[in-house]
Every structure is written in C-alpha cells, then in structure tokens.
Amino acid sequence: MTRILWLILPALVLAGCESTQLYDWGSYEEDLFVYYTEPSEQDAVLADHVAFLDKVMARGQTPAPGLLAEAGTFYLQAGNTEQALEYYQLEYDTWPESRPLMGSLIENLGGQ
Amino acid sequence: MNALRLMVSLAFAALLAGCMNLPYNDPLATYHEVKPTSILVVPVVNESVDVQAPSSVLTTLPKLLGEKGYYVFPVNTVKTILEFEGLYEPAEIHQLATSDLASWFGADAVLYVTIHEWTSRYVVISTTTEVDFEYRIVDKNGVELWTARENLSYTPQNESQGGGMASLLSSAITAAVERAAPNYLPLTREANAQAFYYGYTPLPPGPYSHYYEQYYQQLAEEKAAAEAEQ
C-alpha cells in the first residue's frame, strides 16, 4: 500500500508545487568568498555586488535578505559612509527583521 | 527540487506514523513552537588547519537559509560589527550568551557552526576532502532548537564550474575564485544541503517559504491524528 503511495505522491506533489527560487542571489557567494580570501579584489567585489543589486531592483524584484546591507558594509569598509547609509536604509525599508540592526547602524553613522 | 524531496519525505513519514501507531513524538517540538523568523549566523569556529574553510562555510549559509524562507542577517556585516566590538575570535563569540547576541542584532535565533575537521587527502588522480561540521540553532532565550552533524567525504567532479558563473562575474573575480581553489564553495554547499535538507530532522521552512503554511498545517493534522489514536 505504502509502496504505491510512494510512487503516486511525487506526482501529486509535482502537480501542486511551484519550484521557483525565492530570490536571485547572483554571484554573492563567490563575491563574498573572494572578498575574504583575496583582499586586493575588494573594490571589484563591491562594484560587482552593487551592479547586481541595481539589476535586481530595476526588475522590481526584492533583493535577497541581507544583500543590500552587505553593499552598505562593503562601502563602509571602503570609506564611503554616504553610500553605506543609503544601502543600510534600503535594507531597513525592504526587510522588517533588519530594522533594529539597520536602525542602530544608521544612527551610529550619523544618519537620521 | 530540494523542497520537493522534503515535502515527499514529510508526507511519507506522516503515512508511516499513521500506519505504525507510534506514540506521538516530535523531535522538533520546540522548534515548531518557537517558529523563528530571523536567523543570525555568527562567524564559524575552525578546529582544522585550513584557513579558508570558515569563510567558505560562512558564505554558503545565507542563500540556503534565505531560500528556506528565513530572514538571514548579512553575514559579513555581522562579522564586521563583531570585529568592531573587539570580537575577532569565533570561539569567543560562540561563548557569549545567545540572549545577548540575539538582542544586539534583533534576531529570533542564532546559528552556530563549528568545523571539527577539514582535511584534504591527495589520492593519485584527485583530491578528497573529509569534513566534519556541526550546526546548532539556539533561540534568543538560549534554548537549543535544532542541531546537525555532517561527516562528508567530498571529491570534486572533473568538469569545471565555469560557463554560467563566468557570465555573472567580472573576469577579475572569476580568476580570483579559480585561484582560491574552486572546490571550496561546492563542498560547503553540499555539506550544508545534507545538514539542512537531507538529515534526520531537516530544517523546517521559514515564514517566507512557499511551503510554510502547508508544513505547519500538515504537522497539526499529523499530531491530531496521532493523538486521536492514543
């Protein structure tokens, strides 16, 4: 009995489910790994990451959790506080769960 | 594809439980009660001698957890903030009270990962890497919600990872990834997938997952059915 169901169930589930990814992560994993292991490439990683996020937002999609904040931190480490604030604010606006953290980062950096 | 397998195995387990009249036992009872929404991934403790191992593990966790339907705090931002606070050692971070960490960042739960082993052995034609990772998710009150231990023996495939990846990355980054030993990320992706998707207790879906409602509804039905039989 259960053997038959084991054969039918996948078909039933397949019929009912959507196998779409929730978000586009681009090359975030590779970018971040390179950011850590090849510090000389940090500028290239920042540029790549920001360009990718611009594309995602231009498509009207929600960037994956944390990716906007990561852009902010890349900018912060590069000495660009203004852009860092902009991206922390974007993360704050996009993800309610990020607000305590983003809120205090923005405040500490002298934003509103 | 992975979520599909999860749903199928969950349904099958529900059937089995019904057939065998076992007393109702939910190994993830606390997890199911707490239902964390956001997960803070802190830097990884490394007990191996491979210095790139922790970076590799850390960078492949956000996508997995995010696709499971959780808000994942930005791992590099978290690491940077902790370092700014003088916390450079993952071991030290792991010793802090979870309630403190959780409240500083505003997280429901914290994921701690420890690399117990990461050893590459050079067999005639290829490299085999043995890894031993331990994962713990602890909620903001210090209660352990979920654990997994993965012992994996990984041998990379012969074909390169190129093609699609090259089209996304600038050539500088592509070259950098290939220089930094291209097998790190596929290995940790596989180990993480084993832990979160294919273990005895796969990680339940988070609130942003398409399967979240289904999962908890099925759980409620299973529980009601099991209790009705007792």
GROMACS .gro file of C-alpha atoms in nm:
model
  342
    1MET     CA    1   0.000   0.000   0.000
    2THR     CA    2   0.263   0.249   0.108
    3ARG     CA    3   0.479   0.148  -0.189
    4ILE     CA    4   0.205   0.253  -0.429
    5LEU     CA    5   0.158   0.579  -0.246
    6TRP     CA    6   0.532   0.640  -0.260
    7LEU     CA    7   0.502   0.626  -0.639
    8ILE     CA    8   0.193   0.845  -0.661
    9LEU     CA    9   0.291   1.108  -0.407
   10PRO     CA   10   0.577   1.263  -0.608
   11ALA     CA   11   0.338   1.310  -0.899
   12LEU     CA   12   0.079   1.469  -0.673
   13VAL     CA   13   0.333   1.697  -0.513
   14LEU     CA   14   0.483   1.788  -0.851
   15ALA     CA   15   0.141   1.879  -0.978
   16GLY     CA   16   0.077   2.106  -0.683
   17CYS     CA   17   0.406   2.274  -0.619
   18GLU     CA   18   0.599   2.558  -0.776
   19SER     CA   19   0.974   2.503  -0.781
   20THR     CA   20   1.079   2.866  -0.815
   21GLN     CA   21   1.367   3.014  -0.622
   22LEU     CA   22   1.261   3.285  -0.382
   23TYR     CA   23   1.538   3.528  -0.471
   24ASP     CA   24   1.817   3.594  -0.718
   25TRP     CA   25   2.146   3.563  -0.529
   26GLY     CA   26   2.364   3.641  -0.829
   27SER     CA   27   2.727   3.568  -0.750
   28TYR     CA   28   2.700   3.673  -0.384
   29GLU     CA   29   2.865   3.355  -0.254
   30GLU     CA   30   3.161   3.376  -0.491
   31ASP     CA   31   3.190   3.753  -0.436
   32LEU     CA   32   3.199   3.722  -0.059
   33PHE     CA   33   3.445   3.432  -0.067
   34VAL     CA   34   3.679   3.637  -0.286
   35TYR     CA   35   3.626   3.940  -0.058
   36TYR     CA   36   3.768   3.732   0.229
   37THR     CA   37   4.036   3.535   0.050
   38GLU     CA   38   4.167   3.798  -0.192
   39PRO     CA   39   4.155   4.137  -0.018
   40SER     CA   40   4.311   4.308  -0.322
   41GLU     CA   41   3.987   4.233  -0.510
   42GLN     CA   42   3.759   4.406  -0.261
   43ASP     CA   43   3.692   4.702  -0.491
   44ALA     CA   44   3.595   4.466  -0.774
   45VAL     CA   45   3.363   4.275  -0.540
   46LEU     CA   46   3.192   4.596  -0.429
   47ALA     CA   47   3.137   4.707  -0.788
   48ASP     CA   48   3.010   4.365  -0.892
   49HIS     CA   49   2.773   4.336  -0.597
   50VAL     CA   50   2.625   4.684  -0.640
   51ALA     CA   51   2.580   4.638  -1.016
   52PHE     CA   52   2.398   4.311  -0.949
   53LEU     CA   53   2.167   4.472  -0.691
   54ASP     CA   54   2.088   4.756  -0.934
   55LYS     CA   55   1.977   4.497  -1.188
   56VAL     CA   56   1.758   4.314  -0.936
   57MET     CA   57   1.591   4.636  -0.824
   58ALA     CA   58   1.544   4.755  -1.182
   59ARG     CA   59   1.348   4.434  -1.244
   60GLY     CA   60   1.126   4.526  -0.950
   61GLN     CA   61   1.234   4.220  -0.751
   62THR     CA   62   1.303   4.207  -0.380
   63PRO     CA   63   1.674   4.164  -0.315
   64ALA     CA   64   1.759   3.859  -0.102
   65PRO     CA   65   1.780   3.903   0.276
   66GLY     CA   66   2.088   4.098   0.382
   67LEU     CA   67   2.230   4.171   0.036
   68LEU     CA   68   2.154   4.543   0.047
   69ALA     CA   69   2.311   4.569   0.392
   70GLU     CA   70   2.619   4.384   0.264
   71ALA     CA   71   2.659   4.650  -0.006
   72GLY     CA   72   2.642   4.908   0.273
   73THR     CA   73   2.918   4.735   0.466
   74PHE     CA   74   3.138   4.698   0.156
   75TYR     CA   75   3.102   5.076   0.109
   76LEU     CA   76   3.169   5.140   0.478
   77GLN     CA   77   3.491   4.938   0.466
   78ALA     CA   78   3.590   5.131   0.154
   79GLY     CA   79   3.543   5.458   0.341
   80ASN     CA   80   3.223   5.569   0.169
   81THR     CA   81   2.987   5.639   0.460
   82GLU     CA   82   2.728   5.817   0.244
   83GLN     CA   83   2.670   5.518   0.021
   84ALA     CA   84   2.681   5.287   0.322
   85LEU     CA   85   2.396   5.481   0.480
   86GLU     CA   86   2.197   5.466   0.156
   87TYR     CA   87   2.220   5.086   0.138
   88TYR     CA   88   2.153   5.033   0.509
   89GLN     CA   89   1.840   5.243   0.461
   90LEU     CA   90   1.736   5.027   0.163
   91GLU     CA   91   1.777   4.713   0.375
   92TYR     CA   92   1.576   4.880   0.652
   93ASP     CA   93   1.297   4.965   0.407
   94THR     CA   94   1.292   4.620   0.246
   95TRP     CA   95   1.319   4.386   0.547
   96PRO     CA   96   1.131   4.450   0.874
   97GLU     CA   97   1.351   4.196   1.055
   98SER     CA   98   1.655   4.411   0.977
   99ARG     CA   99   1.522   4.725   1.138
  100PRO     CA  100   1.669   4.701   1.489
  101LEU     CA  101   2.015   4.640   1.342
  102MET     CA  102   1.992   4.878   1.047
  103GLY     CA  103   1.834   5.143   1.267
  104SER     CA  104   2.122   5.144   1.511
  105LEU     CA  105   2.385   5.131   1.232
  106ILE     CA  106   2.224   5.431   1.062
  107GLU     CA  107   2.207   5.619   1.390
  108ASN     CA  108   2.569   5.542   1.482
  109LEU     CA  109   2.691   5.654   1.141
  110GLY     CA  110   2.520   5.988   1.183
  111GLY     CA  111   2.221   5.923   0.961
  112GLN     CA  112   1.864   6.003   1.069
  113MET     CA  113   1.379   2.022  -0.630
  114ASN     CA  114   1.511   2.002  -0.274
  115ALA     CA  115   1.188   2.135  -0.126
  116LEU     CA  116   1.005   1.876  -0.332
  117ARG     CA  117   1.201   1.596  -0.172
  118LEU     CA  118   1.135   1.744   0.167
  119MET     CA  119   0.760   1.751   0.113
  120VAL     CA  120   0.757   1.398  -0.023
  121SER     CA  121   0.959   1.258   0.265
  122LEU     CA  122   0.747   1.451   0.512
  123ALA     CA  123   0.427   1.311   0.360
  124PHE     CA  124   0.575   0.963   0.360
  125ALA     CA  125   0.677   0.997   0.723
  126ALA     CA  126   0.323   1.108   0.805
  127LEU     CA  127   0.188   0.795   0.637
  128LEU     CA  128   0.433   0.572   0.819
  129ALA     CA  129   0.349   0.729   1.152
  130GLY     CA  130  -0.016   0.666   1.089
  131CYS     CA  131   0.043   0.303   0.992
  132MET     CA  132   0.266   0.210   1.282
  133ASN     CA  133   0.068   0.357   1.574
  134LEU     CA  134   0.376   0.504   1.739
  135PRO     CA  135   0.329   0.734   2.036
  136TYR     CA  136   0.344   1.088   1.901
  137ASN     CA  137   0.698   1.216   1.921
  138ASP     CA  138   0.807   1.535   1.753
  139PRO     CA  139   1.187   1.564   1.761
  140LEU     CA  140   1.148   1.930   1.664
  141ALA     CA  141   0.870   2.012   1.908
  142THR     CA  142   1.041   2.321   2.049
  143TYR     CA  143   1.134   2.446   1.704
  144HIS     CA  144   0.777   2.409   1.586
  145GLU     CA  145   0.655   2.602   1.888
  146VAL     CA  146   0.907   2.888   1.858
  147LYS     CA  147   0.886   2.921   1.476
  148PRO     CA  148   1.186   3.155   1.440
  149THR     CA  149   1.160   3.413   1.165
  150SER     CA  150   1.511   3.553   1.156
  151ILE     CA  151   1.841   3.374   1.193
  152LEU     CA  152   2.173   3.531   1.292
  153VAL     CA  153   2.470   3.341   1.151
  154VAL     CA  154   2.782   3.416   1.356
  155PRO     CA  155   3.141   3.354   1.245
  156VAL     CA  156   3.240   2.990   1.222
  157VAL     CA  157   3.467   2.817   1.472
  158ASN     CA  158   3.750   2.637   1.295
  159GLU     CA  159   3.924   2.341   1.459
  160SER     CA  160   4.101   2.247   1.135
  161VAL     CA  161   4.419   2.389   0.985
  162ASP     CA  162   4.251   2.502   0.663
  163VAL     CA  163   4.235   2.880   0.694
  164GLN     CA  164   3.985   2.933   0.413
  165ALA     CA  165   3.740   2.676   0.547
  166PRO     CA  166   3.544   2.909   0.777
  167SER     CA  167   3.499   3.170   0.503
  168SER     CA  168   3.371   2.902   0.272
  169VAL     CA  169   3.114   2.777   0.523
  170LEU     CA  170   3.000   3.126   0.621
  171THR     CA  171   2.947   3.244   0.263
  172THR     CA  172   2.726   2.949   0.161
  173LEU     CA  173   2.486   2.964   0.456
  174PRO     CA  174   2.283   3.279   0.373
  175LYS     CA  175   2.147   3.155   0.041
  176LEU     CA  176   2.045   2.819   0.185
  177LEU     CA  177   1.868   2.971   0.485
  178GLY     CA  178   1.718   3.254   0.279
  179GLU     CA  179   1.577   3.008   0.027
  180LYS     CA  180   1.435   2.807   0.318
  181GLY     CA  181   1.227   3.117   0.390
  182TYR     CA  182   1.412   3.290   0.673
  183TYR     CA  183   1.542   3.643   0.708
  184VAL     CA  184   1.917   3.586   0.736
  185PHE     CA  185   2.128   3.864   0.879
  186PRO     CA  186   2.405   3.976   0.642
  187VAL     CA  187   2.699   3.759   0.744
  188ASN     CA  188   2.978   3.999   0.652
  189THR     CA  189   2.801   4.292   0.817
  190VAL     CA  190   2.756   4.086   1.135
  191LYS     CA  191   3.121   3.975   1.129
  192THR     CA  192   3.237   4.334   1.073
  193ILE     CA  193   3.026   4.469   1.359
  194LEU     CA  194   3.154   4.198   1.596
  195GLU     CA  195   3.512   4.277   1.498
  196PHE     CA  196   3.445   4.645   1.557
  197GLU     CA  197   3.339   4.543   1.909
  198GLY     CA  198   3.672   4.364   1.954
  199LEU     CA  199   3.530   4.017   1.890
  200TYR     CA  200   3.770   3.869   1.635
  201GLU     CA  201   3.765   3.511   1.761
  202PRO     CA  202   3.468   3.295   1.660
  203ALA     CA  203   3.530   3.077   1.968
  204GLU     CA  204   3.483   3.383   2.188
  205ILE     CA  205   3.164   3.476   2.003
  206HIS     CA  206   3.029   3.123   2.049
  207GLN     CA  207   3.086   3.156   2.426
  208LEU     CA  208   2.871   3.468   2.459
  209ALA     CA  209   2.521   3.430   2.595
  210THR     CA  210   2.289   3.369   2.299
  211SER     CA  211   2.034   3.605   2.453
  212ASP     CA  212   2.292   3.887   2.437
  213LEU     CA  213   2.383   3.818   2.074
  214ALA     CA  214   2.020   3.784   1.975
  215SER     CA  215   1.917   4.109   2.140
  216TRP     CA  216   2.211   4.311   1.999
  217PHE     CA  217   2.112   4.215   1.646
  218GLY     CA  218   1.737   4.175   1.693
  219ALA     CA  219   1.739   3.806   1.596
  220ASP     CA  220   1.496   3.527   1.684
  221ALA     CA  221   1.767   3.262   1.674
  222VAL     CA  222   2.141   3.217   1.627
  223LEU     CA  223   2.315   2.959   1.408
  224TYR     CA  224   2.650   2.837   1.535
  225VAL     CA  225   2.869   2.631   1.305
  226THR     CA  226   3.187   2.451   1.410
  227ILE     CA  227   3.430   2.293   1.166
  228HIS     CA  228   3.566   1.993   1.355
  229GLU     CA  229   3.759   1.863   1.059
  230TRP     CA  230   3.864   1.976   0.713
  231THR     CA  231   4.134   1.755   0.572
  232SER     CA  232   4.233   1.712   0.210
  233ARG     CA  233   4.395   1.391   0.102
  234TYR     CA  234   4.574   1.369  -0.230
  235VAL     CA  235   4.489   1.037  -0.391
  236VAL     CA  236   4.666   0.963  -0.725
  237ILE     CA  237   4.432   1.149  -0.964
  238SER     CA  238   4.220   1.369  -0.741
  239THR     CA  239   4.178   1.531  -0.404
  240THR     CA  240   3.932   1.402  -0.148
  241THR     CA  241   3.835   1.633   0.134
  242GLU     CA  242   3.697   1.495   0.461
  243VAL     CA  243   3.488   1.741   0.656
  244ASP     CA  244   3.305   1.728   0.986
  245PHE     CA  245   3.071   2.018   1.051
  246GLU     CA  246   2.845   2.074   1.348
  247TYR     CA  247   2.544   2.307   1.334
  248ARG     CA  248   2.333   2.438   1.622
  249ILE     CA  249   2.040   2.674   1.612
  250VAL     CA  250   1.966   2.829   1.950
  251ASP     CA  251   1.676   3.065   2.014
  252LYS     CA  252   1.703   3.406   2.175
  253ASN     CA  253   1.623   3.259   2.516
  254GLY     CA  254   1.914   3.017   2.495
  255VAL     CA  255   1.705   2.711   2.413
  256GLU     CA  256   1.856   2.477   2.156
  257LEU     CA  257   1.613   2.435   1.866
  258TRP     CA  258   1.796   2.230   1.605
  259THR     CA  259   2.125   2.052   1.560
  260ALA     CA  260   2.303   1.861   1.288
  261ARG     CA  261   2.641   1.697   1.240
  262GLU     CA  262   2.774   1.629   0.893
  263ASN     CA  263   3.060   1.397   0.813
  264LEU     CA  264   3.122   1.425   0.443
  265SER     CA  265   3.382   1.295   0.207
  266TYR     CA  266   3.396   1.520  -0.096
  267THR     CA  267   3.570   1.457  -0.427
  268PRO     CA  268   3.519   1.726  -0.689
  269GLN     CA  269   3.372   1.644  -1.027
  270ASN     CA  270   3.606   1.653  -1.327
  271GLU     CA  271   3.414   1.919  -1.516
  272SER     CA  272   3.486   2.275  -1.417
  273GLN     CA  273   3.230   2.508  -1.264
  274GLY     CA  274   3.266   2.762  -1.548
  275GLY     CA  275   3.002   2.861  -1.801
  276GLY     CA  276   2.712   3.027  -1.621
  277MET     CA  277   2.924   3.159  -1.340
  278ALA     CA  278   3.163   3.334  -1.579
  279SER     CA  279   2.878   3.529  -1.731
  280LEU     CA  280   2.784   3.675  -1.394
  281LEU     CA  281   3.124   3.767  -1.262
  282SER     CA  282   3.380   4.013  -1.380
  283SER     CA  283   3.685   3.841  -1.519
  284ALA     CA  284   3.892   3.954  -1.220
  285ILE     CA  285   3.662   3.776  -0.979
  286THR     CA  286   3.638   3.466  -1.197
  287ALA     CA  287   4.014   3.439  -1.198
  288ALA     CA  288   4.029   3.501  -0.823
  289VAL     CA  289   3.780   3.226  -0.749
  290GLU     CA  290   3.976   2.980  -0.962
  291ARG     CA  291   4.298   3.080  -0.789
  292ALA     CA  292   4.143   3.029  -0.447
  293ALA     CA  293   4.084   2.659  -0.513
  294PRO     CA  294   3.744   2.634  -0.683
  295ASN     CA  295   3.616   2.343  -0.478
  296TYR     CA  296   3.555   2.522  -0.151
  297LEU     CA  297   3.206   2.650  -0.228
  298PRO     CA  298   3.066   2.334  -0.395
  299LEU     CA  299   3.188   2.135  -0.095
  300THR     CA  300   3.027   2.355   0.169
  301ARG     CA  301   2.707   2.382  -0.037
  302GLU     CA  302   2.683   2.005  -0.037
  303ALA     CA  303   2.756   1.970   0.333
  304ASN     CA  304   2.506   2.243   0.423
  305ALA     CA  305   2.241   2.085   0.199
  306GLN     CA  306   2.298   1.749   0.367
  307ALA     CA  307   2.251   1.905   0.708
  308PHE     CA  308   1.952   2.126   0.636
  309TYR     CA  309   1.763   1.922   0.374
  310TYR     CA  310   1.854   1.553   0.395
  311GLY     CA  311   1.927   1.486   0.760
  312TYR     CA  312   1.700   1.301   1.001
  313THR     CA  313   1.543   1.631   1.104
  314PRO     CA  314   1.554   1.868   0.805
  315LEU     CA  315   1.524   2.234   0.892
  316PRO     CA  316   1.157   2.338   0.883
  317PRO     CA  317   1.061   2.605   0.631
  318GLY     CA  318   1.064   2.968   0.741
  319PRO     CA  319   0.781   3.221   0.706
  320TYR     CA  320   0.885   3.341   0.357
  321SER     CA  321   0.881   2.989   0.217
  322HIS     CA  322   0.602   2.883  -0.019
  323TYR     CA  323   0.578   2.564   0.189
  324TYR     CA  324   0.545   2.726   0.530
  325GLU     CA  325   0.165   2.711   0.566
  326GLN     CA  326   0.148   2.361   0.419
  327TYR     CA  327   0.419   2.233   0.651
  328TYR     CA  328   0.257   2.354   0.974
  329GLN     CA  329  -0.089   2.251   0.863
  330GLN     CA  330   0.037   1.900   0.787
  331LEU     CA  331   0.209   1.893   1.125
  332ALA     CA  332  -0.112   1.988   1.303
  333GLU     CA  333  -0.305   1.719   1.115
  334GLU     CA  334  -0.040   1.455   1.195
  335LYS     CA  335  -0.047   1.548   1.561
  336ALA     CA  336  -0.428   1.542   1.577
  337ALA     CA  337  -0.438   1.202   1.405
  338ALA     CA  338  -0.174   1.056   1.636
  339GLU     CA  339  -0.344   1.189   1.947
  340ALA     CA  340  -0.681   1.055   1.832
  341GLU     CA  341  -0.533   0.704   1.823
  342GLN     CA  342  -0.395   0.721   2.176
   0.00000   0.00000   0.00000
